[in-house]
Amino acid sequence: MAAAVKNSEKQEDKIAWWQLLRRIRTVRRNHRLRKIQHNDAKLLLQLQQISDDSLTNIETLPTTLSEALPSDDDREDRAKEDDGDGANNQHAIVVTECTGTFNMIGCNKAWENLCGYTESEIIGKDSSILQGPDTNYIGLHDAVQRLFEEEKPVRCITTNYRKDGSKFKNLLTLGPIRDTKGTMTHCVALLKDIGK
C-alpha cells in the first residue's frame, strides 16, 4: 500500500513538473511573439513616416482569384487603365491554397522579379522555398493564425530568401480570397521589399 502511494506521488510530481515546463515554454513563446510584434510595429511606423505611398494598402488587397491573378487579357486592360504609372503591377503577389501546406498556385511578374522564381517553378510548392535561418517563423505563424481566425488581412515583417540565396526583409500582407459564396478558398500574399 505504501509503495502504491509513493508511486502515485511520483506520478503527480512528474505531471506537475511537466505542466510547469509547459507553462514556462508558453510564457517564453508569448514573450518572443510580443517582442516581434513590438519590433514590427516600430518598423511599420518608421516605414509610414518615410513614405505612405510605398506601403501596401490593405484596402486594395485582391479579394478574388481574378483580381489577384488576372488573365493576360485583364492585364492588358489594367495596363491601359493604369495611365502608365504602373500602380497595378508594383506589388509582388502570390496566391496559395488555404489548406494543408499552403501550396502556391500562381504569382505575378513583380513576385517573380522580387523572388527570382518563375511561376512554373512555384506551382504546387509551399512557401518554405522562400524561408531560411533569418525568417520570422513565429511572426508568420501568428499572422496565419490571425488570418484564419479573423478572416481579414494581416501584416507581418519577415526575412525571405530569393532563388539565388540572397535575403531580403519584407512587409508581408496576407489576405483571404473568397469564392462567390463568400467562403475563403485561397490566401493572397503581397510582398513589399523593405531592405536588408
Coordinates of N, CA, C and O in Angstrom, one line a residue:
M1 N 0.8 -1.2 0.0 CA 0.0 0.0 0.0 C 0.9 1.3 0.0 O 0.6 2.2 -0.7
A2 N 1.9 1.3 0.8 CA 2.8 2.4 0.9 C 3.5 2.6 -0.4 O 3.8 3.8 -0.8
A3 N 3.9 1.5 -1.1 CA 4.6 1.6 -2.4 C 3.6 2.2 -3.4 O 4.1 3.0 -4.3
A4 N 2.4 1.9 -3.3 CA 1.4 2.5 -4.3 C 1.2 3.9 -4.1 O 1.1 4.7 -5.0
V5 N 1.2 4.4 -2.8 CA 1.1 5.8 -2.5 C 2.3 6.6 -3.0 O 2.2 7.7 -3.6
K6 N 3.5 6.0 -2.8 CA 4.8 6.6 -3.3 C 4.8 6.8 -4.8 O 5.2 7.8 -5.4
N7 N 4.4 5.7 -5.5 CA 4.3 5.7 -7.0 C 3.3 6.8 -7.4 O 3.5 7.5 -8.4
S8 N 2.2 6.9 -6.7 CA 1.2 7.9 -7.0 C 1.7 9.3 -6.9 O 1.5 10.2 -7.7
E9 N 2.5 9.5 -5.8 CA 3.1 10.8 -5.5 C 4.1 11.1 -6.6 O 4.2 12.3 -7.0
K10 N 4.9 10.2 -7.0 CA 5.9 10.4 -8.0 C 5.2 10.7 -9.3 O 5.7 11.6 -10.0
Q11 N 4.2 10.1 -9.7 CA 3.4 10.4 -10.9 C 2.9 11.8 -10.8 O 3.0 12.5 -11.8
E12 N 2.3 12.2 -9.7 CA 1.8 13.6 -9.6 C 2.9 14.6 -9.7 O 2.7 15.6 -10.3
D13 N 4.1 14.3 -9.1 CA 5.2 15.2 -9.2 C 5.7 15.3 -10.6 O 6.0 16.4 -11.1
K14 N 5.7 14.2 -11.4 CA 6.1 14.3 -12.8 C 5.1 15.1 -13.6 O 5.5 15.9 -14.4
I15 N 3.8 14.9 -13.3 CA 2.8 15.7 -14.0 C 2.9 17.2 -13.7 O 2.9 18.0 -14.6
A16 N 3.1 17.5 -12.4 CA 3.3 18.9 -12.0 C 4.5 19.5 -12.7 O 4.5 20.6 -13.1
W17 N 5.6 18.7 -12.7 CA 6.8 19.2 -13.3 C 6.6 19.5 -14.8 O 7.1 20.5 -15.3
W18 N 6.0 18.5 -15.5 CA 5.7 18.7 -16.9 C 4.8 19.9 -17.2 O 5.1 20.6 -18.1
Q19 N 3.8 20.1 -16.3 CA 2.9 21.2 -16.5 C 3.6 22.5 -16.3 O 3.4 23.5 -17.0
L20 N 4.5 22.6 -15.3 CA 5.3 23.8 -15.1 C 6.2 24.1 -16.3 O 6.3 25.2 -16.8
L21 N 6.9 23.0 -16.8 CA 7.7 23.2 -18.0 C 6.9 23.7 -19.2 O 7.4 24.6 -19.9
R22 N 5.7 23.2 -19.4 CA 4.9 23.6 -20.5 C 4.5 25.1 -20.3 O 4.5 25.8 -21.3
R23 N 4.2 25.5 -19.1 CA 3.8 26.9 -18.8 C 5.0 27.8 -19.1 O 4.8 28.9 -19.7
I24 N 6.2 27.4 -18.7 CA 7.4 28.2 -19.0 C 7.6 28.4 -20.5 O 7.9 29.5 -20.9
R25 N 7.5 27.3 -21.2 CA 7.6 27.4 -22.7 C 6.6 28.3 -23.3 O 6.9 29.1 -24.2
T26 N 5.4 28.2 -22.8 CA 4.3 29.1 -23.4 C 4.6 30.5 -23.1 O 4.4 31.4 -23.9
V27 N 5.0 30.8 -21.8 CA 5.4 32.2 -21.4 C 6.5 32.7 -22.3 O 6.5 33.9 -22.8
R28 N 7.5 31.9 -22.5 CA 8.7 32.3 -23.3 C 8.3 32.6 -24.8 O 8.7 33.6 -25.4
R29 N 7.4 31.7 -25.3 CA 7.0 31.9 -26.7 C 6.1 33.1 -26.8 O 6.3 33.9 -27.8
N30 N 5.2 33.4 -25.9 CA 4.4 34.6 -25.9 C 5.3 35.8 -25.8 O 5.0 36.8 -26.4
H31 N 6.3 35.8 -24.9 CA 7.2 36.9 -24.8 C 7.9 37.2 -26.1 O 8.0 38.4 -26.5
R32 N 8.5 36.1 -26.7 CA 9.1 36.3 -28.0 C 8.2 36.9 -29.1 O 8.5 37.8 -29.8
L33 N 6.9 36.4 -29.1 CA 5.9 36.9 -30.0 C 5.6 38.4 -29.8 O 5.6 39.2 -30.7
R34 N 5.4 38.8 -28.5 CA 5.2 40.2 -28.2 C 6.4 41.1 -28.6 O 6.2 42.2 -29.1
K35 N 7.6 40.6 -28.4 CA 8.8 41.3 -28.8 C 8.8 41.5 -30.3 O 9.1 42.6 -30.8
I36 N 8.5 40.4 -31.0 CA 8.5 40.5 -32.5 C 7.4 41.5 -33.0 O 7.6 42.3 -33.8
Q37 N 6.2 41.4 -32.4 CA 5.1 42.3 -32.8 C 5.5 43.7 -32.5 O 5.2 44.6 -33.2
H38 N 6.1 44.0 -31.3 CA 6.6 45.3 -30.9 C 7.6 45.9 -32.0 O 7.5 47.0 -32.4
N39 N 8.6 45.0 -32.3 CA 9.6 45.5 -33.3 C 8.9 45.7 -34.7 O 9.3 46.6 -35.4
D40 N 8.0 44.8 -35.1 CA 7.3 45.0 -36.3 C 6.5 46.3 -36.3 O 6.5 47.0 -37.3
A41 N 5.9 46.6 -35.2 CA 5.1 47.9 -35.1 C 6.0 49.1 -35.2 O 5.6 50.1 -35.9
K42 N 7.1 49.0 -34.6 CA 8.1 50.2 -34.7 C 8.6 50.3 -36.1 O 8.6 51.5 -36.6
L43 N 8.9 49.2 -36.8 CA 9.4 49.3 -38.1 C 8.3 49.8 -39.1 O 8.5 50.6 -40.0
L44 N 7.1 49.3 -38.9 CA 5.9 49.8 -39.7 C 5.8 51.3 -39.5 O 5.5 52.0 -40.5
L45 N 5.9 51.8 -38.3 CA 5.7 53.3 -38.1 C 6.8 54.0 -38.8 O 6.6 55.1 -39.4
Q46 N 8.1 53.5 -38.7 CA 9.2 54.2 -39.4 C 8.9 54.2 -40.9 O 9.2 55.2 -41.6
L47 N 8.4 53.1 -41.5 CA 8.2 53.0 -42.9 C 7.1 54.0 -43.3 O 7.2 54.6 -44.4
Q48 N 6.1 54.1 -42.5 CA 5.0 55.1 -42.8 C 5.5 56.5 -42.8 O 5.0 57.3 -43.6
Q49 N 6.4 56.8 -41.9 CA 7.0 58.1 -41.8 C 7.8 58.4 -43.1 O 7.9 59.6 -43.5
I50 N 8.5 57.4 -43.6 CA 9.3 57.6 -44.8 C 8.5 57.8 -46.0 O 8.7 58.8 -46.8
S51 N 7.4 57.0 -46.2 CA 6.6 57.1 -47.4 C 5.3 56.4 -47.3 O 5.3 55.1 -47.3
D52 N 4.2 57.1 -47.2 CA 2.9 56.4 -47.0 C 2.5 55.7 -48.3 O 1.8 54.7 -48.3
D53 N 2.9 56.3 -49.5 CA 2.5 55.8 -50.8 C 3.1 54.4 -51.1 O 2.6 53.6 -51.8
S54 N 4.3 54.1 -50.5 CA 5.0 52.9 -50.9 C 4.6 51.7 -50.1 O 4.9 50.6 -50.5
L55 N 3.8 51.9 -49.1 CA 3.3 50.7 -48.3 C 2.1 50.1 -49.0 O 1.3 50.7 -49.6
T56 N 2.0 48.8 -48.8 CA 0.9 48.0 -49.3 C -0.4 48.5 -48.6 O -0.4 48.3 -47.3
N57 N -1.4 48.9 -49.3 CA -2.6 49.4 -48.6 C -3.5 48.1 -48.5 O -3.9 47.5 -49.5
I58 N -3.9 47.8 -47.3 CA -4.7 46.6 -47.0 C -6.1 46.8 -47.7 O -6.6 45.8 -48.2
E59 N -6.6 48.0 -47.9 CA -7.9 48.1 -48.6 C -7.8 47.7 -50.1 O -8.8 47.4 -50.7
T60 N -6.6 47.8 -50.7 CA -6.5 47.5 -52.1 C -6.1 46.0 -52.3 O -5.7 45.6 -53.4
L61 N -6.1 45.2 -51.3 CA -5.7 43.8 -51.4 C -6.7 43.1 -52.2 O -7.9 43.2 -52.1
P62 N -6.2 42.3 -53.2 CA -7.2 41.5 -54.0 C -8.0 40.6 -53.2 O -7.6 40.0 -52.2
T63 N -9.3 40.5 -53.5 CA -10.2 39.6 -52.8 C -10.7 38.4 -53.6 O -11.4 37.6 -53.0
T64 N -10.5 38.4 -54.9 CA -10.9 37.3 -55.7 C -9.7 36.8 -56.5 O -8.7 37.5 -56.6
L65 N -9.8 35.5 -57.0 CA -8.7 35.0 -57.7 C -8.4 35.8 -59.0 O -7.2 36.0 -59.4
S66 N -9.5 36.3 -59.7 CA -9.3 37.0 -60.9 C -8.6 38.4 -60.6 O -7.9 38.9 -61.5
E67 N -8.8 39.0 -59.4 CA -8.1 40.2 -59.1 C -6.6 39.9 -58.8 O -5.7 40.7 -59.1
A68 N -6.4 38.8 -58.1 CA -5.0 38.5 -57.6 C -4.1 38.0 -58.8 O -3.0 38.4 -58.9
L69 N -4.7 37.2 -59.6 CA -4.0 36.6 -60.8 C -4.8 36.8 -62.0 O -5.5 35.9 -62.5
P70 N -4.8 38.0 -62.6 CA -5.6 38.3 -63.7 C -5.1 37.6 -65.0 O -4.0 37.2 -65.1
S71 N -6.1 37.3 -65.9 CA -5.7 36.6 -67.1 C -4.9 37.7 -68.0 O -4.8 38.8 -67.7
D72 N -4.3 37.2 -69.0 CA -3.5 38.1 -69.9 C -4.3 39.2 -70.4 O -3.9 40.4 -70.5
D73 N -5.6 38.9 -70.8 CA -6.5 40.0 -71.3 C -6.7 41.0 -70.3 O -6.7 42.2 -70.5
D74 N -7.0 40.6 -69.0 CA -7.2 41.5 -67.9 C -6.0 42.4 -67.6 O -6.1 43.5 -67.3
R75 N -4.8 41.8 -67.7 CA -3.6 42.5 -67.5 C -3.4 43.6 -68.5 O -3.1 44.7 -68.2
E76 N -3.7 43.3 -69.8 CA -3.7 44.4 -70.8 C -4.7 45.5 -70.6 O -4.3 46.7 -70.7
D77 N -5.9 45.1 -70.2 CA -6.9 46.1 -69.9 C -6.5 47.0 -68.7 O -6.6 48.2 -68.7
R78 N -5.9 46.4 -67.7 CA -5.4 47.2 -66.5 C -4.3 48.1 -66.9 O -4.2 49.2 -66.3
A79 N -3.4 47.6 -67.7 CA -2.3 48.4 -68.1 C -2.8 49.7 -68.9 O -2.2 50.8 -68.7
K80 N -3.8 49.5 -69.7 CA -4.4 50.7 -70.4 C -5.0 51.7 -69.4 O -4.9 52.9 -69.5
E81 N -5.7 51.1 -68.3 CA -6.4 52.0 -67.3 C -5.4 52.6 -66.4 O -5.6 53.6 -65.7
D82 N -4.2 52.1 -66.4 CA -3.1 52.4 -65.4 C -2.6 53.8 -65.6 O -1.9 54.4 -64.7
D83 N -2.7 54.4 -66.8 CA -2.2 55.7 -67.1 C -0.6 55.7 -67.1 O 0.0 56.8 -66.8
G84 N 0.0 54.5 -67.2 CA 1.4 54.5 -67.3 C 2.2 54.6 -66.0 O 3.4 54.6 -66.0
D85 N 1.5 54.7 -64.8 CA 2.2 54.8 -63.6 C 2.6 53.5 -63.0 O 3.3 53.4 -62.0
G86 N 2.1 52.4 -63.5 CA 2.5 51.0 -63.0 C 1.9 50.7 -61.7 O 2.3 49.7 -61.1
A87 N 0.9 51.4 -61.1 CA 0.4 51.2 -59.8 C -0.2 49.8 -59.6 O -0.1 49.2 -58.6
N88 N -0.8 49.3 -60.6 CA -1.5 48.0 -60.5 C -0.5 46.8 -60.6 O -0.8 45.7 -60.2
N89 N 0.7 47.1 -61.0 CA 1.7 46.0 -61.2 C 2.8 46.0 -60.3 O 3.7 45.2 -60.4
Q90 N 2.9 47.0 -59.3 CA 4.1 47.1 -58.5 C 4.1 46.2 -57.3 O 5.2 45.9 -56.8
H91 N 3.0 45.6 -56.9 CA 3.0 44.7 -55.8 C 3.3 43.2 -56.2 O 2.8 42.7 -57.1
A92 N 4.3 42.6 -55.5 CA 4.6 41.2 -55.7 C 3.5 40.4 -55.0 O 3.3 40.4 -53.8
I93 N 2.8 39.6 -55.9 CA 1.6 38.9 -55.4 C 1.8 37.4 -55.7 O 2.2 37.0 -56.7
V94 N 1.5 36.6 -54.6 CA 1.5 35.1 -54.8 C 0.2 34.6 -54.1 O -0.2 35.2 -53.1
V95 N -0.4 33.6 -54.7 CA -1.7 33.1 -54.2 C -1.4 31.6 -53.8 O -0.8 30.9 -54.6
T96 N -1.9 31.2 -52.6 CA -1.7 29.9 -52.1 C -3.1 29.2 -51.8 O -4.1 29.9 -51.7
E97 N -3.1 27.9 -51.7 CA -4.2 27.2 -51.2 C -4.3 27.6 -49.7 O -3.3 28.0 -49.1
C98 N -5.5 27.4 -49.2 CA -5.6 27.7 -47.7 C -5.8 26.5 -46.9 O -6.4 26.5 -45.8
T99 N -5.3 25.4 -47.4 CA -5.4 24.1 -46.7 C -4.0 23.4 -46.8 O -3.2 23.7 -47.6
G100 N -3.8 22.5 -45.9 CA -2.5 21.7 -45.9 C -1.3 22.5 -45.8 O -1.2 23.3 -44.8
T101 N -0.4 22.4 -46.8 CA 0.9 23.1 -46.7 C 0.9 24.5 -47.4 O 1.9 25.0 -47.7
F102 N -0.3 25.0 -47.8 CA -0.4 26.3 -48.5 C 0.4 26.3 -49.7 O 1.2 27.2 -50.0
N103 N 0.2 25.3 -50.6 CA 0.9 25.2 -51.9 C 0.5 26.4 -52.7 O -0.6 26.8 -52.8
M104 N 1.5 27.0 -53.4 CA 1.3 28.1 -54.3 C 0.6 27.7 -55.6 O 0.9 26.6 -56.1
I105 N -0.3 28.5 -56.0 CA -1.0 28.2 -57.3 C -0.7 29.2 -58.4 O -1.0 29.0 -59.5
G106 N 0.0 30.3 -58.0 CA 0.3 31.3 -59.1 C 0.9 32.6 -58.4 O 0.8 32.8 -57.2
C107 N 1.5 33.4 -59.3 CA 2.1 34.6 -58.9 C 2.1 35.6 -60.0 O 1.8 35.2 -61.2
N108 N 2.5 36.9 -59.7 CA 2.6 37.8 -60.8 C 4.0 38.1 -61.2 O 4.9 37.6 -60.5
K109 N 4.3 38.9 -62.2 CA 5.6 39.2 -62.7 C 6.4 39.9 -61.6 O 7.6 39.6 -61.5
A110 N 5.8 40.8 -60.8 CA 6.6 41.5 -59.8 C 7.1 40.5 -58.7 O 8.2 40.7 -58.2
W111 N 6.3 39.5 -58.4 CA 6.8 38.5 -57.5 C 7.9 37.7 -58.1 O 8.9 37.4 -57.4
E112 N 7.8 37.3 -59.3 CA 8.9 36.6 -60.0 C 10.2 37.5 -60.0 O 11.3 36.9 -59.7
N113 N 10.1 38.8 -60.2 CA 11.2 39.6 -60.2 C 11.8 39.8 -58.8 O 13.1 39.8 -58.7
L114 N 11.0 39.8 -57.8 CA 11.5 40.0 -56.4 C 12.1 38.7 -55.9 O 13.2 38.8 -55.3
C115 N 11.5 37.6 -56.2 CA 12.0 36.3 -55.6 C 12.9 35.5 -56.4 O 13.5 34.6 -56.0
G116 N 12.9 35.7 -57.7 CA 13.8 35.0 -58.6 C 13.2 33.7 -59.2 O 13.9 33.0 -60.0
Y117 N 12.0 33.3 -58.8 CA 11.4 32.1 -59.3 C 10.4 32.4 -60.4 O 9.8 33.5 -60.3
T118 N 10.2 31.5 -61.3 CA 9.2 31.7 -62.3 C 7.9 31.1 -61.8 O 8.0 30.2 -60.9
E119 N 6.8 31.5 -62.3 CA 5.5 30.9 -61.9 C 5.5 29.4 -62.0 O 5.0 28.7 -61.2
S120 N 6.0 28.9 -63.2 CA 6.0 27.5 -63.4 C 6.9 26.7 -62.4 O 6.6 25.5 -62.1
E121 N 7.9 27.4 -61.8 CA 8.7 26.7 -60.8 C 8.0 26.6 -59.4 O 8.4 25.8 -58.6
I122 N 7.1 27.5 -59.1 CA 6.5 27.5 -57.8 C 5.2 26.8 -57.6 O 4.7 26.5 -56.5
I123 N 4.5 26.6 -58.7 CA 3.2 26.0 -58.7 C 3.3 24.6 -58.0 O 4.1 23.8 -58.4
G124 N 2.5 24.4 -57.0 CA 2.5 23.1 -56.2 C 3.5 23.1 -55.1 O 3.5 22.1 -54.3
K125 N 4.3 24.1 -55.0 CA 5.3 24.1 -53.9 C 4.8 25.0 -52.8 O 4.0 25.9 -53.0
D126 N 5.3 24.8 -51.5 CA 4.9 25.7 -50.4 C 5.9 26.8 -50.3 O 6.9 26.8 -50.9
S127 N 5.6 27.7 -49.4 CA 6.4 28.9 -49.2 C 7.7 28.7 -48.5 O 8.5 29.6 -48.4
S128 N 8.0 27.5 -48.1 CA 9.3 27.2 -47.5 C 10.4 27.4 -48.4 O 11.6 27.6 -47.9
I129 N 10.2 27.4 -49.7 CA 11.3 27.7 -50.6 C 11.8 29.1 -50.4 O 13.0 29.4 -50.9
L130 N 11.1 30.0 -49.8 CA 11.5 31.4 -49.5 C 12.1 31.6 -48.1 O 12.5 32.7 -47.8
Q131 N 12.1 30.6 -47.3 CA 12.4 30.7 -45.9 C 13.8 30.2 -45.6 O 14.3 29.3 -46.4
G132 N 14.4 30.7 -44.6 CA 15.8 30.4 -44.2 C 16.0 30.7 -42.7 O 15.1 31.0 -42.0
P133 N 17.3 30.8 -42.3 CA 17.6 30.9 -40.9 C 17.1 32.2 -40.3 O 16.8 32.3 -39.1
D134 N 17.0 33.3 -41.1 CA 16.6 34.6 -40.5 C 15.1 34.8 -40.7 O 14.6 35.9 -40.3
T135 N 14.3 33.9 -41.2 CA 12.9 34.0 -41.3 C 12.2 34.1 -40.0 O 12.5 33.4 -39.1
N136 N 11.2 35.0 -39.9 CA 10.5 35.2 -38.7 C 9.3 34.2 -38.6 O 8.2 34.5 -38.9
Y137 N 9.7 32.9 -38.2 CA 8.7 31.9 -38.2 C 7.6 32.1 -37.2 O 6.4 31.8 -37.5
I138 N 7.9 32.7 -36.0 CA 6.9 32.9 -35.0 C 5.9 34.0 -35.5 O 4.7 33.8 -35.4
G139 N 6.4 35.0 -36.1 CA 5.6 36.1 -36.7 C 4.7 35.6 -37.8 O 3.5 35.9 -37.9
L140 N 5.2 34.7 -38.7 CA 4.5 34.1 -39.8 C 3.4 33.2 -39.2 O 2.2 33.3 -39.7
H141 N 3.7 32.4 -38.2 CA 2.7 31.5 -37.7 C 1.6 32.3 -37.0 O 0.4 32.0 -37.2
D142 N 1.9 33.4 -36.3 CA 0.9 34.2 -35.7 C 0.1 34.9 -36.8 O -1.2 35.0 -36.6
A143 N 0.7 35.4 -37.8 CA -0.1 36.1 -38.9 C -1.1 35.1 -39.6 O -2.2 35.5 -39.8
V144 N -0.6 33.9 -39.9 CA -1.5 32.9 -40.5 C -2.7 32.5 -39.5 O -3.8 32.4 -39.9
Q145 N -2.3 32.4 -38.3 CA -3.4 32.1 -37.3 C -4.4 33.2 -37.2 O -5.6 32.9 -37.2
R146 N -3.9 34.5 -37.2 CA -4.9 35.6 -37.1 C -5.7 35.7 -38.4 O -6.9 36.0 -38.4
L147 N -5.1 35.4 -39.6 CA -5.8 35.4 -40.9 C -7.0 34.4 -40.8 O -8.1 34.8 -41.2
F148 N -6.7 33.2 -40.3 CA -7.8 32.2 -40.3 C -8.9 32.5 -39.2 O -10.0 32.2 -39.4
E149 N -8.4 33.1 -38.1 CA -9.4 33.4 -37.0 C -10.3 34.6 -37.4 O -11.5 34.6 -37.2
E150 N -9.7 35.6 -37.9 CA -10.4 36.9 -38.2 C -10.9 36.9 -39.7 O -11.8 37.8 -40.0
E151 N -10.3 36.2 -40.6 CA -10.6 36.2 -42.0 C -10.6 37.6 -42.6 O -11.4 38.0 -43.3
K152 N -9.6 38.3 -42.2 CA -9.3 39.7 -42.7 C -7.8 39.8 -42.9 O -7.0 39.1 -42.2
P153 N -7.4 40.8 -43.7 CA -5.9 40.9 -43.9 C -5.1 41.2 -42.7 O -5.5 41.9 -41.7
V154 N -3.9 40.6 -42.7 CA -2.9 40.8 -41.6 C -1.6 41.1 -42.2 O -1.3 40.8 -43.3
R155 N -0.7 41.7 -41.3 CA 0.7 42.0 -41.8 C 1.7 41.4 -40.8 O 1.4 41.3 -39.6
C156 N 2.8 41.2 -41.4 CA 4.0 40.8 -40.5 C 5.2 41.2 -41.3 O 5.2 41.3 -42.5
I157 N 6.3 41.3 -40.6 CA 7.6 41.6 -41.3 C 8.5 40.4 -41.1 O 8.6 39.8 -40.0
T158 N 9.1 40.0 -42.2 CA 9.9 38.8 -42.1 C 11.1 38.9 -43.1 O 11.1 39.8 -43.9
T159 N 12.0 38.0 -43.0 CA 13.1 37.9 -44.0 C 12.9 36.7 -44.9 O 12.6 35.6 -44.4
N160 N 12.9 36.9 -46.2 CA 12.7 35.8 -47.1 C 14.0 35.7 -47.9 O 14.9 36.6 -47.9
Y161 N 14.1 34.6 -48.7 CA 15.3 34.4 -49.5 C 14.9 34.2 -50.9 O 14.0 33.5 -51.2
R162 N 15.7 34.8 -51.8 CA 15.5 34.6 -53.2 C 16.0 33.3 -53.7 O 16.7 32.6 -53.0
K163 N 15.8 33.0 -54.9 CA 16.2 31.7 -55.5 C 17.8 31.7 -55.5 O 18.3 30.6 -55.3
D164 N 18.4 32.8 -55.7 CA 19.9 32.8 -55.7 C 20.5 32.8 -54.2 O 21.7 32.8 -54.1
G165 N 19.6 32.7 -53.2 CA 20.1 32.6 -51.8 C 20.2 33.9 -51.1 O 20.4 34.0 -49.9
S166 N 20.1 35.1 -51.9 CA 20.2 36.4 -51.2 C 18.9 36.6 -50.4 O 17.9 36.2 -50.8
K167 N 19.1 37.3 -49.3 CA 17.9 37.5 -48.4 C 17.4 39.0 -48.6 O 18.2 39.9 -48.9
F168 N 16.1 39.2 -48.2 CA 15.5 40.5 -48.2 C 14.5 40.5 -47.2 O 13.8 39.6 -46.9
K169 N 14.4 41.7 -46.5 CA 13.4 41.9 -45.5 C 12.2 42.4 -46.2 O 12.3 43.2 -47.1
N170 N 11.0 41.9 -45.8 CA 9.8 42.3 -46.5 C 8.6 42.5 -45.6 O 8.5 41.8 -44.5
L171 N 7.7 43.4 -46.0 CA 6.5 43.6 -45.3 C 5.5 42.7 -46.0 O 5.3 42.8 -47.2
L172 N 5.0 41.7 -45.3 CA 4.1 40.6 -45.9 C 2.7 40.9 -45.5 O 2.4 41.0 -44.3
T173 N 1.8 41.1 -46.4 CA 0.4 41.3 -46.1 C -0.3 40.1 -46.7 O -0.2 39.8 -47.8
L174 N -1.0 39.4 -45.7 CA -1.8 38.2 -46.1 C -3.3 38.5 -46.0 O -3.7 39.2 -45.1
G175 N -4.0 38.0 -47.0 CA -5.4 38.3 -47.0 C -6.2 37.1 -47.6 O -5.6 36.2 -48.3
P176 N -7.5 37.0 -47.3 CA -8.3 35.9 -47.8 C -8.8 36.1 -49.2 O -9.0 37.3 -49.6
I177 N -8.9 35.1 -50.0 CA -9.5 35.1 -51.3 C -10.8 34.3 -51.1 O -10.8 33.2 -50.6
R178 N -11.9 34.8 -51.6 CA -13.2 34.2 -51.3 C -13.8 33.8 -52.7 O -13.6 34.5 -53.7
D179 N -14.7 32.8 -52.6 CA -15.4 32.4 -53.8 C -16.7 33.2 -53.8 O -16.9 34.1 -53.0
T180 N -17.6 32.9 -54.8 CA -18.8 33.7 -55.0 C -19.8 33.6 -53.8 O -20.6 34.4 -53.5
K181 N -19.6 32.5 -53.0 CA -20.4 32.3 -51.8 C -19.9 33.0 -50.6 O -20.5 32.9 -49.5
G182 N -18.7 33.6 -50.7 CA -18.1 34.2 -49.6 C -17.2 33.3 -48.7 O -16.7 33.7 -47.7
T183 N -17.0 32.1 -49.2 CA -16.1 31.2 -48.4 C -14.6 31.4 -48.8 O -14.3 31.5 -50.0
M184 N -13.8 31.4 -47.8 CA -12.4 31.5 -48.0 C -11.8 30.3 -48.7 O -11.9 29.2 -48.1
T185 N -11.3 30.5 -49.9 CA -10.8 29.3 -50.7 C -9.3 29.4 -50.8 O -8.6 28.3 -51.0
H186 N -8.7 30.6 -50.8 CA -7.2 30.7 -51.1 C -6.7 31.9 -50.2 O -7.5 32.6 -49.6
C187 N -5.4 32.0 -50.2 CA -4.8 33.1 -49.5 C -4.0 33.9 -50.5 O -3.4 33.3 -51.4
V188 N -4.0 35.2 -50.4 CA -3.1 36.1 -51.2 C -2.1 36.7 -50.3 O -2.3 37.0 -49.2
A189 N -0.9 36.7 -50.8 CA 0.3 37.3 -50.1 C 0.9 38.4 -51.0 O 1.2 38.2 -52.1
L190 N 1.0 39.6 -50.4 CA 1.7 40.7 -51.1 C 3.0 40.9 -50.4 O 3.0 41.1 -49.1
L191 N 4.1 41.0 -51.1 CA 5.4 41.2 -50.5 C 5.9 42.5 -50.9 O 5.8 42.9 -52.1
K192 N 6.4 43.3 -50.0 CA 7.0 44.6 -50.2 C 8.4 44.6 -49.7 O 8.6 44.5 -48.5
D193 N 9.4 44.7 -50.6 CA 10.8 44.7 -50.1 C 11.0 46.0 -49.4 O 10.8 47.0 -49.9
I194 N 11.5 45.8 -48.1 CA 11.8 47.0 -47.3 C 13.2 47.1 -46.9 O 13.6 47.7 -46.0
G195 N 14.1 46.4 -47.7 CA 15.5 46.5 -47.5 C 16.1 45.3 -46.8 O 15.4 44.3 -46.5
K196 N 17.4 45.3 -46.5 CA 18.1 44.2 -45.8 C 18.1 44.5 -44.4 O 18.2 44.1 -43.5

